[in-house]
């Protein structure tokens, strides 16, 4: 059994260190051993792996990761947790604790320093209020990653793996699916954490694509179209692109006609492949 993975041990550590949860950091510590085991196994971690853990808390998952991986880099923003981590992880010589805001880290530098630039795996119980910036920051950095296994709000996990025409489908769905294959591993109820969050959670595995699933002439331009298309969901695509990307209705209609699509459809109807085609067509008209 993991040393910290139960409510009694977690409470003991919190009380003995007079630790106070800070709402601004979105801290909810995992206390369920079955969920922890599922995270470790679904991450497929071996002793050949270097793992980046974001927000280790008191080190519960860090201990399990250290036992499975070759090296663990644990990045924690809360200075009050650093002495606790130094204590709970003192028996593990393959853990590096970094006191930093993960959004300010250069992931390529980090991976170059600690894994010779070779692909790493990311495992984290993410603060829900910055889930999207962290995941997109990892992907957009183009840093060498094999996979990202994270605990997120269930609603966000649903959005990540949704397809066209569904209520959860949006810019996040398309971005995540451009960079990876998303798969929900397990649903996690609030009673698996201290303190309990107000919403249900889910563990999602994002397996990085070796090459993107679609070909686009300009990745940034395609994502600007996607952002505009979902900026005002109730508008037709031609109106969304006019107001959000300053693309004339004539050009959008021309592209939609070439694609054999309705001139009045909304952005939520287009697949990732169709957004790539639309992007390439609009660029070819310039």
GROMACS .gro file of C-alpha atoms in nm:
model
  286
    1UNK     CA    1   0.000   0.000   0.000
    2UNK     CA    2   0.119   0.349  -0.080
    3UNK     CA    3   0.238   0.526   0.234
    4UNK     CA    4   0.016   0.831   0.199
    5UNK     CA    5  -0.284   0.705   0.005
    6UNK     CA    6  -0.550   0.704   0.272
    7UNK     CA    7  -0.747   0.975   0.455
    8UNK     CA    8  -0.582   0.912   0.794
    9UNK     CA    9  -0.225   0.958   0.668
   10UNK     CA   10  -0.320   1.261   0.459
   11UNK     CA   11  -0.494   1.430   0.755
   12UNK     CA   12  -0.198   1.343   0.980
   13UNK     CA   13   0.049   1.510   0.739
   14UNK     CA   14  -0.175   1.815   0.699
   15UNK     CA   15  -0.226   1.860   1.074
   16UNK     CA   16   0.132   1.789   1.182
   17UNK     CA   17   0.259   2.052   0.937
   18UNK     CA   18  -0.024   2.296   1.014
   19UNK     CA   19  -0.093   2.307   0.640
   20UNK     CA   20  -0.374   2.530   0.517
   21UNK     CA   21  -0.542   2.462   0.183
   22UNK     CA   22  -0.530   2.761  -0.048
   23UNK     CA   23  -0.828   2.808  -0.275
   24UNK     CA   24  -0.620   3.005  -0.526
   25UNK     CA   25  -0.416   2.689  -0.596
   26UNK     CA   26  -0.720   2.463  -0.643
   27UNK     CA   27  -0.585   2.203  -0.401
   28UNK     CA   28  -0.771   1.871  -0.367
   29UNK     CA   29  -0.554   1.582  -0.247
   30UNK     CA   30  -0.628   1.232  -0.377
   31UNK     CA   31  -0.701   0.977  -0.101
   32UNK     CA   32  -0.828   0.676  -0.299
   33UNK     CA   33  -0.580   0.394  -0.362
   34UNK     CA   34  -0.782   0.234  -0.645
   35UNK     CA   35  -0.788   0.560  -0.838
   36UNK     CA   36  -0.416   0.610  -0.783
   37UNK     CA   37  -0.343   0.258  -0.908
   38UNK     CA   38  -0.557   0.321  -1.216
   39UNK     CA   39  -0.363   0.640  -1.294
   40UNK     CA   40  -0.028   0.459  -1.264
   41UNK     CA   41  -0.131   0.159  -1.475
   42UNK     CA   42  -0.305   0.363  -1.747
   43UNK     CA   43   0.006   0.583  -1.776
   44UNK     CA   44   0.201   0.266  -1.861
   45UNK     CA   45   0.504   0.388  -1.668
   46UNK     CA   46   0.823   0.182  -1.658
   47UNK     CA   47   1.171   0.233  -1.516
   48UNK     CA   48   1.273   0.365  -1.858
   49UNK     CA   49   1.038   0.663  -1.817
   50UNK     CA   50   1.100   1.017  -1.698
   51UNK     CA   51   0.774   1.156  -1.558
   52UNK     CA   52   0.669   1.516  -1.501
   53UNK     CA   53   0.418   1.551  -1.219
   54UNK     CA   54   0.240   1.885  -1.194
   55UNK     CA   55   0.106   1.977  -0.850
   56UNK     CA   56   0.232   1.688  -0.633
   57UNK     CA   57   0.063   1.819  -0.317
   58UNK     CA   58   0.199   1.626  -0.020
   59UNK     CA   59   0.360   1.364  -0.246
   60UNK     CA   60   0.098   1.089  -0.248
   61UNK     CA   61   0.109   1.019  -0.621
   62UNK     CA   62   0.476   1.116  -0.636
   63UNK     CA   63   0.565   0.818  -0.417
   64UNK     CA   64   0.378   0.579  -0.646
   65UNK     CA   65   0.532   0.737  -0.956
   66UNK     CA   66   0.882   0.713  -0.805
   67UNK     CA   67   0.834   0.342  -0.748
   68UNK     CA   68   0.726   0.286  -1.108
   69UNK     CA   69   0.940   0.534  -1.306
   70UNK     CA   70   1.309   0.592  -1.359
   71UNK     CA   71   1.292   0.960  -1.266
   72UNK     CA   72   1.014   1.191  -1.145
   73UNK     CA   73   1.019   1.571  -1.176
   74UNK     CA   74   0.761   1.714  -0.934
   75UNK     CA   75   0.668   2.079  -0.992
   76UNK     CA   76   0.486   2.248  -0.704
   77UNK     CA   77   0.381   2.615  -0.686
   78UNK     CA   78   0.289   2.627  -0.314
   79UNK     CA   79   0.596   2.712  -0.104
   80UNK     CA   80   0.421   2.567   0.204
   81UNK     CA   81   0.426   2.222   0.046
   82UNK     CA   82   0.798   2.213  -0.040
   83UNK     CA   83   0.918   2.118   0.313
   84UNK     CA   84   0.641   1.857   0.332
   85UNK     CA   85   0.750   1.708  -0.001
   86UNK     CA   86   1.112   1.706   0.111
   87UNK     CA   87   1.002   1.496   0.409
   88UNK     CA   88   0.755   1.258   0.238
   89UNK     CA   89   0.990   1.194  -0.055
   90UNK     CA   90   1.321   1.176   0.136
   91UNK     CA   91   1.352   0.800   0.077
   92UNK     CA   92   1.329   0.836  -0.302
   93UNK     CA   93   1.654   0.930  -0.475
   94UNK     CA   94   1.490   0.945  -0.820
   95UNK     CA   95   1.266   1.246  -0.747
   96UNK     CA   96   1.351   1.608  -0.829
   97UNK     CA   97   1.132   1.868  -0.657
   98UNK     CA   98   1.100   2.203  -0.835
   99UNK     CA   99   0.931   2.499  -0.666
  100UNK     CA  100   0.777   2.686  -0.959
  101UNK     CA  101   0.464   2.793  -1.144
  102UNK     CA  102   0.440   2.531  -1.418
  103UNK     CA  103   0.292   2.787  -1.659
  104UNK     CA  104   0.621   2.979  -1.642
  105UNK     CA  105   0.844   2.678  -1.712
  106UNK     CA  106   1.017   2.613  -2.042
  107UNK     CA  107   0.920   2.250  -2.100
  108UNK     CA  108   1.184   2.196  -2.367
  109UNK     CA  109   1.459   2.318  -2.132
  110UNK     CA  110   1.321   2.101  -1.852
  111UNK     CA  111   1.318   1.789  -2.069
  112UNK     CA  112   1.662   1.867  -2.210
  113UNK     CA  113   1.801   1.905  -1.858
  114UNK     CA  114   1.642   1.601  -1.694
  115UNK     CA  115   1.587   1.354  -1.981
  116UNK     CA  116   1.845   1.452  -2.245
  117UNK     CA  117   1.567   1.584  -2.467
  118UNK     CA  118   1.396   1.243  -2.491
  119UNK     CA  119   1.015   1.219  -2.469
  120UNK     CA  120   0.862   1.220  -2.121
  121UNK     CA  121   0.524   1.131  -1.976
  122UNK     CA  122   0.315   1.380  -1.782
  123UNK     CA  123   0.098   1.265  -1.490
  124UNK     CA  124  -0.097   1.507  -1.275
  125UNK     CA  125  -0.394   1.578  -1.053
  126UNK     CA  126  -0.445   1.921  -1.210
  127UNK     CA  127  -0.596   2.228  -1.044
  128UNK     CA  128  -0.924   2.261  -1.231
  129UNK     CA  129  -0.905   2.634  -1.283
  130UNK     CA  130  -0.590   2.609  -1.498
  131UNK     CA  131  -0.639   2.267  -1.662
  132UNK     CA  132  -0.670   2.401  -2.017
  133UNK     CA  133  -0.374   2.645  -2.002
  134UNK     CA  134  -0.148   2.369  -1.867
  135UNK     CA  135  -0.248   2.107  -2.124
  136UNK     CA  136  -0.238   2.349  -2.416
  137UNK     CA  137   0.092   2.490  -2.289
  138UNK     CA  138   0.241   2.140  -2.296
  139UNK     CA  139   0.114   2.066  -2.646
  140UNK     CA  140   0.191   2.405  -2.798
  141UNK     CA  141   0.545   2.402  -2.661
  142UNK     CA  142   0.619   2.118  -2.905
  143UNK     CA  143   0.814   1.958  -2.622
  144UNK     CA  144   0.883   1.584  -2.664
  145UNK     CA  145   0.592   1.409  -2.490
  146UNK     CA  146   0.466   1.053  -2.507
  147UNK     CA  147   0.144   1.099  -2.314
  148UNK     CA  148  -0.041   1.312  -2.061
  149UNK     CA  149  -0.248   1.134  -1.794
  150UNK     CA  150  -0.440   1.383  -1.584
  151UNK     CA  151  -0.720   1.417  -1.334
  152UNK     CA  152  -0.955   1.686  -1.457
  153UNK     CA  153  -1.312   1.803  -1.406
  154UNK     CA  154  -1.544   1.547  -1.572
  155UNK     CA  155  -1.704   1.818  -1.783
  156UNK     CA  156  -1.362   1.911  -1.925
  157UNK     CA  157  -1.276   1.546  -1.995
  158UNK     CA  158  -1.605   1.513  -2.186
  159UNK     CA  159  -1.520   1.820  -2.393
  160UNK     CA  160  -1.175   1.685  -2.477
  161UNK     CA  161  -1.311   1.373  -2.645
  162UNK     CA  162  -1.634   1.509  -2.796
  163UNK     CA  163  -1.708   1.502  -3.168
  164UNK     CA  164  -1.891   1.736  -3.412
  165UNK     CA  165  -2.253   1.824  -3.346
  166UNK     CA  166  -2.246   1.751  -2.972
  167UNK     CA  167  -2.300   2.011  -2.701
  168UNK     CA  168  -1.955   1.950  -2.550
  169UNK     CA  169  -1.772   1.988  -2.883
  170UNK     CA  170  -1.561   2.299  -2.914
  171UNK     CA  171  -1.218   2.453  -2.962
  172UNK     CA  172  -1.070   2.245  -2.676
  173UNK     CA  173  -1.197   1.921  -2.837
  174UNK     CA  174  -1.032   2.008  -3.166
  175UNK     CA  175  -0.704   2.122  -3.011
  176UNK     CA  176  -0.668   1.813  -2.791
  177UNK     CA  177  -0.758   1.580  -3.080
  178UNK     CA  178  -0.513   1.755  -3.313
  179UNK     CA  179  -0.228   1.679  -3.074
  180UNK     CA  180  -0.342   1.350  -2.919
  181UNK     CA  181  -0.587   1.062  -2.888
  182UNK     CA  182  -0.803   1.130  -2.578
  183UNK     CA  183  -0.948   0.845  -2.372
  184UNK     CA  184  -1.135   0.870  -2.041
  185UNK     CA  185  -0.983   0.608  -1.810
  186UNK     CA  186  -1.199   0.643  -1.499
  187UNK     CA  187  -1.469   0.860  -1.347
  188UNK     CA  188  -1.380   0.981  -0.996
  189UNK     CA  189  -1.641   1.098  -0.740
  190UNK     CA  190  -1.578   1.389  -0.499
  191UNK     CA  191  -1.529   1.160  -0.196
  192UNK     CA  192  -1.193   1.048  -0.336
  193UNK     CA  193  -1.035   1.380  -0.236
  194UNK     CA  194  -0.956   1.598   0.066
  195UNK     CA  195  -1.116   1.850   0.058
  196UNK     CA  196  -1.402   1.730  -0.158
  197UNK     CA  197  -1.444   1.924  -0.484
  198UNK     CA  198  -1.792   2.043  -0.580
  199UNK     CA  199  -1.788   1.853  -0.910
  200UNK     CA  200  -1.718   1.505  -1.043
  201UNK     CA  201  -1.375   1.432  -1.186
  202UNK     CA  202  -1.225   1.203  -1.447
  203UNK     CA  203  -0.886   1.059  -1.532
  204UNK     CA  204  -0.812   1.113  -1.901
  205UNK     CA  205  -0.522   0.973  -2.102
  206UNK     CA  206  -0.399   1.186  -2.391
  207UNK     CA  207  -0.171   0.976  -2.612
  208UNK     CA  208   0.039   1.211  -2.822
  209UNK     CA  209   0.022   1.176  -3.202
  210UNK     CA  210   0.360   1.112  -3.361
  211UNK     CA  211   0.237   1.316  -3.657
  212UNK     CA  212  -0.080   1.531  -3.664
  213UNK     CA  213  -0.390   1.349  -3.796
  214UNK     CA  214  -0.457   1.626  -4.051
  215UNK     CA  215  -0.238   1.826  -4.287
  216UNK     CA  216  -0.262   2.203  -4.255
  217UNK     CA  217  -0.055   2.465  -4.435
  218UNK     CA  218  -0.062   2.694  -4.132
  219UNK     CA  219  -0.144   2.548  -3.791
  220UNK     CA  220  -0.184   2.888  -3.624
  221UNK     CA  221  -0.426   3.006  -3.894
  222UNK     CA  222  -0.637   2.690  -3.860
  223UNK     CA  223  -0.665   2.740  -3.484
  224UNK     CA  224  -0.757   3.106  -3.531
  225UNK     CA  225  -1.047   2.989  -3.752
  226UNK     CA  226  -1.151   2.734  -3.489
  227UNK     CA  227  -1.142   2.999  -3.216
  228UNK     CA  228  -1.358   3.232  -3.427
  229UNK     CA  229  -1.598   2.953  -3.523
  230UNK     CA  230  -1.673   2.872  -3.159
  231UNK     CA  231  -1.655   3.228  -3.030
  232UNK     CA  232  -2.026   3.274  -3.098
  233UNK     CA  233  -2.173   2.927  -3.137
  234UNK     CA  234  -2.517   3.044  -3.247
  235UNK     CA  235  -2.381   3.224  -3.552
  236UNK     CA  236  -2.331   3.059  -3.891
  237UNK     CA  237  -1.971   2.984  -3.980
  238UNK     CA  238  -1.960   3.263  -4.240
  239UNK     CA  239  -2.074   3.519  -3.982
  240UNK     CA  240  -1.836   3.385  -3.714
  241UNK     CA  241  -1.535   3.406  -3.945
  242UNK     CA  242  -1.633   3.752  -4.062
  243UNK     CA  243  -1.654   3.892  -3.707
  244UNK     CA  244  -1.378   3.682  -3.550
  245UNK     CA  245  -1.117   3.651  -3.826
  246UNK     CA  246  -1.216   3.928  -4.070
  247UNK     CA  247  -1.268   3.675  -4.349
  248UNK     CA  248  -1.526   3.784  -4.604
  249UNK     CA  249  -1.848   3.589  -4.641
  250UNK     CA  250  -1.773   3.542  -5.011
  251UNK     CA  251  -1.448   3.358  -4.937
  252UNK     CA  252  -1.606   3.139  -4.668
  253UNK     CA  253  -1.899   3.052  -4.898
  254UNK     CA  254  -1.658   2.975  -5.182
  255UNK     CA  255  -1.465   2.733  -4.959
  256UNK     CA  256  -1.781   2.569  -4.823
  257UNK     CA  257  -1.908   2.520  -5.177
  258UNK     CA  258  -1.580   2.356  -5.277
  259UNK     CA  259  -1.613   2.128  -4.976
  260UNK     CA  260  -1.972   2.040  -5.067
  261UNK     CA  261  -2.105   2.186  -4.741
  262UNK     CA  262  -2.403   2.405  -4.663
  263UNK     CA  263  -2.343   2.780  -4.666
  264UNK     CA  264  -2.548   2.817  -4.348
  265UNK     CA  265  -2.382   2.559  -4.125
  266UNK     CA  266  -2.229   2.645  -3.789
  267UNK     CA  267  -1.873   2.579  -3.683
  268UNK     CA  268  -1.980   2.304  -3.444
  269UNK     CA  269  -2.074   2.087  -3.745
  270UNK     CA  270  -1.718   2.071  -3.884
  271UNK     CA  271  -1.472   1.795  -3.801
  272UNK     CA  272  -1.100   1.854  -3.745
  273UNK     CA  273  -1.031   1.730  -4.098
  274UNK     CA  274  -1.287   1.976  -4.238
  275UNK     CA  275  -1.137   2.267  -4.043
  276UNK     CA  276  -0.797   2.176  -4.189
  277UNK     CA  277  -0.943   2.167  -4.541
  278UNK     CA  278  -1.124   2.498  -4.486
  279UNK     CA  279  -0.804   2.656  -4.355
  280UNK     CA  280  -0.600   2.535  -4.654
  281UNK     CA  281  -0.864   2.656  -4.902
  282UNK     CA  282  -0.889   3.002  -4.748
  283UNK     CA  283  -0.510   3.035  -4.754
  284UNK     CA  284  -0.503   2.931  -5.121
  285UNK     CA  285  -0.739   3.219  -5.209
  286UNK     CA  286  -0.499   3.479  -5.075
   0.00000   0.00000   0.00000
